[in-house]
Short mmCIF file of N, CA and C in Angstrom, two decimals:
data_model
loop_
_atom_site.label_atom_id
_atom_site.label_comp_id
_atom_site.label_asym_id
_atom_site.label_seq_id
_atom_site.Cartn_x
_atom_site.Cartn_y
_atom_site.Cartn_z
N MET A 1 -34.11 0.85 -27.24
CA MET A 1 -33.65 -0.05 -26.25
C MET A 1 -32.61 0.62 -25.38
N GLU A 2 -32.85 0.55 -24.07
CA GLU A 2 -31.86 1.13 -23.11
C GLU A 2 -30.65 0.31 -22.97
N SER A 3 -29.44 0.98 -22.86
CA SER A 3 -28.21 0.22 -22.70
C SER A 3 -27.94 0.06 -21.19
N TYR A 4 -27.42 -0.95 -20.76
CA TYR A 4 -27.14 -1.21 -19.38
C TYR A 4 -25.75 -0.66 -19.06
N ARG A 5 -25.73 0.04 -17.94
CA ARG A 5 -24.50 0.62 -17.58
C ARG A 5 -24.26 0.16 -16.04
N ALA A 6 -23.30 -0.58 -15.82
CA ALA A 6 -22.96 -1.15 -14.49
C ALA A 6 -22.52 0.03 -13.61
N GLU A 7 -22.90 -0.02 -12.35
CA GLU A 7 -22.43 0.93 -11.36
C GLU A 7 -21.04 0.50 -10.90
N PRO A 8 -20.11 1.48 -10.58
CA PRO A 8 -18.84 0.99 -10.13
C PRO A 8 -18.94 0.24 -8.81
N TYR A 9 -18.01 -0.71 -8.66
CA TYR A 9 -18.04 -1.57 -7.46
C TYR A 9 -17.70 -0.63 -6.26
N SER A 10 -18.51 -0.77 -5.25
CA SER A 10 -18.30 0.15 -4.03
C SER A 10 -18.92 -0.51 -2.83
N VAL A 11 -18.22 -0.58 -1.78
CA VAL A 11 -18.64 -0.97 -0.45
C VAL A 11 -18.14 0.04 0.60
N PRO A 12 -18.85 0.15 1.71
CA PRO A 12 -18.31 1.02 2.76
C PRO A 12 -16.99 0.56 3.27
N VAL A 13 -16.05 1.45 3.44
CA VAL A 13 -14.68 1.13 4.02
C VAL A 13 -14.35 2.19 5.05
N THR A 14 -13.76 1.79 6.08
CA THR A 14 -13.41 2.79 7.10
C THR A 14 -12.36 3.71 6.65
N GLU A 15 -12.35 4.87 7.21
CA GLU A 15 -11.33 5.88 6.90
C GLU A 15 -9.93 5.35 7.17
N GLY A 16 -9.82 4.58 8.27
CA GLY A 16 -8.50 3.98 8.62
C GLY A 16 -8.04 2.99 7.54
N ASP A 17 -8.88 2.19 7.05
CA ASP A 17 -8.41 1.33 5.95
C ASP A 17 -8.10 1.99 4.64
N ARG A 18 -8.85 3.05 4.36
CA ARG A 18 -8.45 3.84 3.17
C ARG A 18 -7.03 4.46 3.34
N ILE A 19 -6.84 4.98 4.59
CA ILE A 19 -5.51 5.65 4.79
C ILE A 19 -4.43 4.55 4.66
N ARG A 20 -4.62 3.40 5.29
CA ARG A 20 -3.63 2.34 5.14
C ARG A 20 -3.39 1.91 3.74
N ALA A 21 -4.45 1.72 2.93
CA ALA A 21 -4.39 1.39 1.58
C ALA A 21 -3.60 2.43 0.78
N ASP A 22 -3.92 3.74 1.10
CA ASP A 22 -3.20 4.84 0.39
C ASP A 22 -1.73 4.80 0.71
N ALA A 23 -1.31 4.43 1.96
CA ALA A 23 0.04 4.39 2.32
C ALA A 23 0.74 3.33 1.46
N ALA A 24 0.16 2.16 1.46
CA ALA A 24 0.69 1.01 0.59
C ALA A 24 0.86 1.47 -0.83
N LEU A 25 -0.27 2.10 -1.36
CA LEU A 25 -0.30 2.50 -2.76
C LEU A 25 0.87 3.45 -3.06
N HIS A 26 1.07 4.50 -2.23
CA HIS A 26 1.98 5.55 -2.43
C HIS A 26 3.48 5.00 -2.31
N LEU A 27 3.74 4.12 -1.37
CA LEU A 27 5.00 3.51 -1.22
C LEU A 27 5.32 2.72 -2.49
N ALA A 28 4.34 1.89 -3.01
CA ALA A 28 4.52 1.08 -4.23
C ALA A 28 4.79 2.07 -5.44
N ALA A 29 4.04 3.14 -5.48
CA ALA A 29 4.15 4.18 -6.62
C ALA A 29 5.61 4.63 -6.56
N TYR A 30 6.16 5.08 -5.48
CA TYR A 30 7.47 5.54 -5.31
C TYR A 30 8.48 4.49 -5.71
N ALA A 31 8.32 3.31 -5.21
CA ALA A 31 9.32 2.32 -5.38
C ALA A 31 9.42 1.85 -6.88
N PHE A 32 8.26 1.80 -7.50
CA PHE A 32 8.24 1.31 -8.89
C PHE A 32 8.15 2.50 -9.98
N GLY A 33 8.24 3.73 -9.50
CA GLY A 33 8.35 4.75 -10.41
C GLY A 33 7.07 5.03 -11.24
N VAL A 34 5.95 4.88 -10.64
CA VAL A 34 4.70 5.04 -11.30
C VAL A 34 3.82 6.10 -10.55
N PRO A 35 3.26 7.17 -11.16
CA PRO A 35 2.45 8.01 -10.44
C PRO A 35 1.21 7.31 -9.81
N ALA A 36 0.99 7.61 -8.57
CA ALA A 36 -0.20 7.05 -7.83
C ALA A 36 -1.44 7.35 -8.55
N THR A 37 -1.62 8.47 -9.22
CA THR A 37 -2.81 8.79 -9.92
C THR A 37 -3.06 7.80 -11.12
N GLU A 38 -1.97 7.36 -11.63
CA GLU A 38 -2.13 6.36 -12.76
C GLU A 38 -2.59 5.03 -12.18
N MET A 39 -2.03 4.72 -11.02
CA MET A 39 -2.45 3.43 -10.43
C MET A 39 -3.93 3.38 -9.97
N LEU A 40 -4.49 4.66 -9.73
CA LEU A 40 -5.88 4.70 -9.26
C LEU A 40 -6.90 4.84 -10.36
N ARG A 41 -6.49 4.89 -11.60
CA ARG A 41 -7.46 4.94 -12.78
C ARG A 41 -8.36 3.79 -12.74
N ARG A 42 -9.63 4.02 -13.11
CA ARG A 42 -10.58 2.99 -13.26
C ARG A 42 -10.48 2.21 -14.61
N GLU A 43 -9.99 2.96 -15.59
CA GLU A 43 -9.82 2.34 -16.85
C GLU A 43 -8.58 1.61 -17.03
N ARG A 44 -8.27 0.90 -18.03
CA ARG A 44 -7.18 0.17 -18.26
C ARG A 44 -5.90 1.10 -18.24
N THR A 45 -4.91 0.59 -17.51
CA THR A 45 -3.69 1.29 -17.36
C THR A 45 -2.53 0.57 -18.05
N ARG A 46 -1.38 1.21 -18.09
CA ARG A 46 -0.18 0.53 -18.55
C ARG A 46 0.10 -0.72 -17.74
N PRO A 47 0.81 -1.71 -18.25
CA PRO A 47 1.03 -2.90 -17.46
C PRO A 47 1.89 -2.52 -16.22
N ARG A 48 2.85 -1.61 -16.39
CA ARG A 48 3.65 -1.12 -15.26
C ARG A 48 2.80 -0.61 -14.12
N ALA A 49 1.86 0.19 -14.42
CA ALA A 49 0.99 0.84 -13.37
C ALA A 49 0.13 -0.23 -12.71
N CYS A 50 -0.41 -1.14 -13.54
CA CYS A 50 -1.22 -2.24 -13.05
C CYS A 50 -0.42 -3.14 -12.08
N ARG A 51 0.83 -3.43 -12.46
CA ARG A 51 1.63 -4.31 -11.50
C ARG A 51 2.04 -3.61 -10.34
N ALA A 52 2.22 -2.25 -10.40
CA ALA A 52 2.47 -1.47 -9.20
C ALA A 52 1.30 -1.51 -8.26
N ARG A 53 0.15 -1.34 -8.81
CA ARG A 53 -1.03 -1.43 -7.98
C ARG A 53 -1.25 -2.80 -7.36
N TRP A 54 -1.01 -3.85 -8.13
CA TRP A 54 -1.08 -5.19 -7.62
C TRP A 54 -0.09 -5.37 -6.44
N SER A 55 1.10 -4.78 -6.65
CA SER A 55 2.18 -4.83 -5.62
C SER A 55 1.68 -4.19 -4.36
N ALA A 56 1.04 -3.02 -4.50
CA ALA A 56 0.43 -2.24 -3.35
C ALA A 56 -0.59 -3.12 -2.61
N MET A 57 -1.47 -3.82 -3.40
CA MET A 57 -2.47 -4.63 -2.80
C MET A 57 -1.86 -5.77 -2.02
N TYR A 58 -0.82 -6.41 -2.58
CA TYR A 58 -0.18 -7.47 -1.95
C TYR A 58 0.52 -7.01 -0.67
N LEU A 59 1.15 -5.80 -0.77
CA LEU A 59 1.80 -5.15 0.36
C LEU A 59 0.89 -5.00 1.53
N ALA A 60 -0.38 -4.46 1.24
CA ALA A 60 -1.39 -4.31 2.27
C ALA A 60 -1.79 -5.72 2.85
N HIS A 61 -1.94 -6.62 2.00
CA HIS A 61 -2.26 -8.04 2.45
C HIS A 61 -1.25 -8.68 3.47
N VAL A 62 -0.01 -8.50 3.10
CA VAL A 62 0.94 -9.19 3.96
C VAL A 62 1.38 -8.31 5.15
N SER A 63 1.45 -6.97 4.96
CA SER A 63 1.91 -6.14 6.00
C SER A 63 0.84 -5.91 7.10
N TYR A 64 -0.44 -5.82 6.71
CA TYR A 64 -1.45 -5.60 7.66
C TYR A 64 -2.20 -6.94 8.04
N GLY A 65 -1.91 -8.05 7.42
CA GLY A 65 -2.55 -9.26 7.66
C GLY A 65 -4.02 -9.23 7.28
N TRP A 66 -4.40 -8.41 6.29
CA TRP A 66 -5.77 -8.24 5.92
C TRP A 66 -6.20 -9.43 4.99
N PRO A 67 -7.40 -9.95 5.22
CA PRO A 67 -8.02 -10.95 4.23
C PRO A 67 -8.21 -10.26 2.84
N LEU A 68 -8.21 -11.06 1.88
CA LEU A 68 -8.26 -10.51 0.46
C LEU A 68 -9.54 -9.68 0.21
N GLU A 69 -10.60 -10.04 0.86
CA GLU A 69 -11.84 -9.29 0.68
C GLU A 69 -11.67 -7.84 1.21
N ARG A 70 -11.00 -7.67 2.35
CA ARG A 70 -10.72 -6.41 2.96
C ARG A 70 -9.83 -5.60 2.07
N VAL A 71 -8.74 -6.27 1.58
CA VAL A 71 -7.85 -5.54 0.58
C VAL A 71 -8.56 -5.01 -0.58
N GLY A 72 -9.33 -5.94 -1.18
CA GLY A 72 -10.08 -5.48 -2.37
C GLY A 72 -10.98 -4.25 -2.10
N HIS A 73 -11.71 -4.37 -0.92
CA HIS A 73 -12.58 -3.24 -0.60
C HIS A 73 -11.82 -1.97 -0.33
N ALA A 74 -10.66 -2.10 0.34
CA ALA A 74 -9.87 -0.87 0.67
C ALA A 74 -9.34 -0.17 -0.57
N PHE A 75 -9.11 -0.97 -1.60
CA PHE A 75 -8.62 -0.44 -2.88
C PHE A 75 -9.78 -0.16 -3.87
N GLY A 76 -10.98 -0.39 -3.42
CA GLY A 76 -12.08 -0.13 -4.32
C GLY A 76 -12.33 -1.17 -5.41
N LEU A 77 -11.87 -2.39 -5.12
CA LEU A 77 -11.98 -3.51 -6.05
C LEU A 77 -12.70 -4.66 -5.36
N ASN A 78 -12.84 -5.73 -5.99
CA ASN A 78 -13.44 -6.92 -5.47
C ASN A 78 -12.45 -7.91 -5.02
N ARG A 79 -12.87 -8.90 -4.28
CA ARG A 79 -11.99 -9.90 -3.72
C ARG A 79 -11.24 -10.75 -4.77
N ALA A 80 -11.87 -11.05 -5.96
CA ALA A 80 -11.37 -11.72 -7.00
C ALA A 80 -10.15 -10.99 -7.62
N THR A 81 -10.24 -9.64 -7.67
CA THR A 81 -9.14 -8.85 -8.22
C THR A 81 -8.04 -8.85 -7.26
N ALA A 82 -8.30 -8.77 -6.00
CA ALA A 82 -7.35 -8.67 -4.88
C ALA A 82 -6.53 -10.03 -4.95
N SER A 83 -7.26 -11.13 -5.11
CA SER A 83 -6.67 -12.47 -5.17
C SER A 83 -5.73 -12.64 -6.32
N THR A 84 -6.23 -12.18 -7.54
CA THR A 84 -5.31 -12.22 -8.66
C THR A 84 -4.05 -11.33 -8.49
N ALA A 85 -4.22 -10.19 -7.87
CA ALA A 85 -3.05 -9.30 -7.63
C ALA A 85 -2.07 -10.06 -6.68
N CYS A 86 -2.59 -10.52 -5.65
CA CYS A 86 -1.62 -11.26 -4.55
C CYS A 86 -1.09 -12.45 -5.18
N ARG A 87 -1.77 -13.18 -6.00
CA ARG A 87 -1.16 -14.44 -6.55
C ARG A 87 -0.03 -14.10 -7.56
N TRP A 88 -0.18 -12.94 -8.33
CA TRP A 88 0.74 -12.48 -9.22
C TRP A 88 2.04 -12.00 -8.39
N ALA A 89 1.79 -11.21 -7.43
CA ALA A 89 2.97 -10.67 -6.62
C ALA A 89 3.65 -11.77 -5.93
N GLU A 90 2.97 -12.77 -5.41
CA GLU A 90 3.64 -13.91 -4.73
C GLU A 90 4.48 -14.64 -5.71
N ASP A 91 3.97 -14.82 -6.88
CA ASP A 91 4.81 -15.55 -8.00
C ASP A 91 6.04 -14.63 -8.34
N GLU A 92 5.81 -13.37 -8.44
CA GLU A 92 6.92 -12.45 -8.79
C GLU A 92 8.09 -12.40 -7.79
N ARG A 93 7.74 -12.82 -6.55
CA ARG A 93 8.74 -12.81 -5.50
C ARG A 93 9.87 -13.82 -5.74
N ASP A 94 9.71 -14.63 -6.77
CA ASP A 94 10.81 -15.51 -7.17
C ASP A 94 11.94 -14.77 -7.77
N ASP A 95 11.67 -13.50 -8.24
CA ASP A 95 12.68 -12.64 -8.76
C ASP A 95 13.32 -11.89 -7.56
N ASP A 96 14.64 -12.13 -7.41
CA ASP A 96 15.42 -11.60 -6.23
C ASP A 96 15.27 -10.08 -6.01
N LYS A 97 15.33 -9.35 -7.16
CA LYS A 97 15.21 -7.87 -7.04
C LYS A 97 13.90 -7.48 -6.57
N TYR A 98 12.78 -8.04 -7.16
CA TYR A 98 11.44 -7.69 -6.73
C TYR A 98 11.29 -8.11 -5.22
N ASP A 99 11.73 -9.26 -4.85
CA ASP A 99 11.60 -9.71 -3.51
C ASP A 99 12.30 -8.83 -2.48
N ALA A 100 13.51 -8.29 -2.91
CA ALA A 100 14.21 -7.37 -1.99
C ALA A 100 13.40 -6.06 -1.83
N VAL A 101 12.85 -5.61 -2.97
CA VAL A 101 12.04 -4.31 -2.84
C VAL A 101 10.79 -4.56 -2.05
N MET A 102 10.13 -5.70 -2.19
CA MET A 102 8.94 -5.93 -1.37
C MET A 102 9.21 -6.11 0.03
N ASP A 103 10.44 -6.69 0.42
CA ASP A 103 10.88 -6.89 1.75
C ASP A 103 11.06 -5.49 2.35
N GLY A 104 11.71 -4.62 1.66
CA GLY A 104 11.91 -3.30 2.15
C GLY A 104 10.59 -2.48 2.36
N LEU A 105 9.68 -2.57 1.44
CA LEU A 105 8.40 -1.89 1.48
C LEU A 105 7.62 -2.46 2.69
N GLU A 106 7.64 -3.76 2.94
CA GLU A 106 6.93 -4.30 4.04
C GLU A 106 7.48 -3.81 5.35
N THR A 107 8.75 -3.77 5.43
CA THR A 107 9.40 -3.23 6.68
C THR A 107 9.07 -1.76 6.89
N CYS A 108 9.10 -0.96 5.77
CA CYS A 108 8.71 0.43 6.00
C CYS A 108 7.24 0.63 6.32
N LEU A 109 6.37 -0.12 5.71
CA LEU A 109 4.96 0.03 6.00
C LEU A 109 4.65 -0.41 7.46
N ARG A 110 5.21 -1.50 7.84
CA ARG A 110 4.95 -1.92 9.24
C ARG A 110 5.50 -0.90 10.21
N ALA A 111 6.70 -0.27 9.93
CA ALA A 111 7.25 0.68 10.82
C ALA A 111 6.26 1.90 10.98
N VAL A 112 5.87 2.33 9.82
CA VAL A 112 4.97 3.55 9.84
C VAL A 112 3.57 3.17 10.54
N SER A 113 3.13 2.02 10.27
CA SER A 113 1.85 1.70 10.89
C SER A 113 1.86 1.45 12.39
N GLU A 114 3.05 1.21 12.90
CA GLU A 114 3.22 0.98 14.38
C GLU A 114 3.57 2.26 15.13
N LEU A 115 3.71 3.41 14.43
CA LEU A 115 3.85 4.66 15.14
C LEU A 115 2.69 5.07 15.87
N PRO A 116 2.83 5.78 17.02
CA PRO A 116 1.60 6.18 17.79
C PRO A 116 0.86 7.25 16.88
N ALA A 117 -0.43 7.15 16.97
CA ALA A 117 -1.29 8.08 16.37
C ALA A 117 -1.20 9.45 17.13
N ILE A 118 -1.22 10.52 16.35
CA ILE A 118 -1.32 11.82 16.96
C ILE A 118 -2.28 12.70 16.28
N ASP A 119 -3.05 13.48 17.09
CA ASP A 119 -4.13 14.26 16.60
C ASP A 119 -3.52 15.72 16.39
N LEU A 120 -3.22 16.08 15.18
CA LEU A 120 -2.58 17.42 14.89
C LEU A 120 -3.37 18.50 15.34
N ALA A 121 -4.78 18.29 15.36
CA ALA A 121 -5.66 19.46 15.75
C ALA A 121 -5.45 19.74 17.27
N LEU A 122 -5.04 18.74 17.99
CA LEU A 122 -4.92 18.82 19.45
C LEU A 122 -3.49 19.08 19.87
N SER A 123 -2.54 18.96 18.82
CA SER A 123 -1.11 19.08 19.13
C SER A 123 -0.80 20.40 19.82
N THR A 124 0.09 20.35 20.84
CA THR A 124 0.46 21.59 21.55
C THR A 124 1.73 22.18 20.96
N GLY A 125 2.45 21.55 20.17
CA GLY A 125 3.62 22.09 19.58
C GLY A 125 3.50 22.86 18.29
N ALA A 126 2.38 23.53 18.08
CA ALA A 126 2.12 24.14 16.80
C ALA A 126 2.68 25.60 16.74
N ALA A 127 3.23 26.09 17.84
CA ALA A 127 3.81 27.47 17.85
C ALA A 127 4.92 27.63 16.83
N ARG A 128 5.12 28.81 16.19
CA ARG A 128 6.23 29.07 15.29
C ARG A 128 7.28 29.75 15.92
#
């Protein structure tokens, strides 16, 4: 009898969305003291890493105004997981310290995302 092995959940995501999701993920990793590589694991992670990843998903949701399905896809997860993450993070904002950290991360992420794009390959200031 053959055993069934599910394929990992995957949908096409734009490079821009992946870059934005990575920015949110790395900011959350830094703020919560969790390696981003641990947050990206497909298998079960420590609760701290899981909550940091959930915070990153929530950060992308509120900072970019993305719907939950887009958040899930950008993080390689489904909409239900993104919804759970955002619901947890929203509830966690009742904690003043967590709320202050998330406010700071939202401000930082919005500031970075509003910077003008520059193509380094075409940049003229590359002389040493």
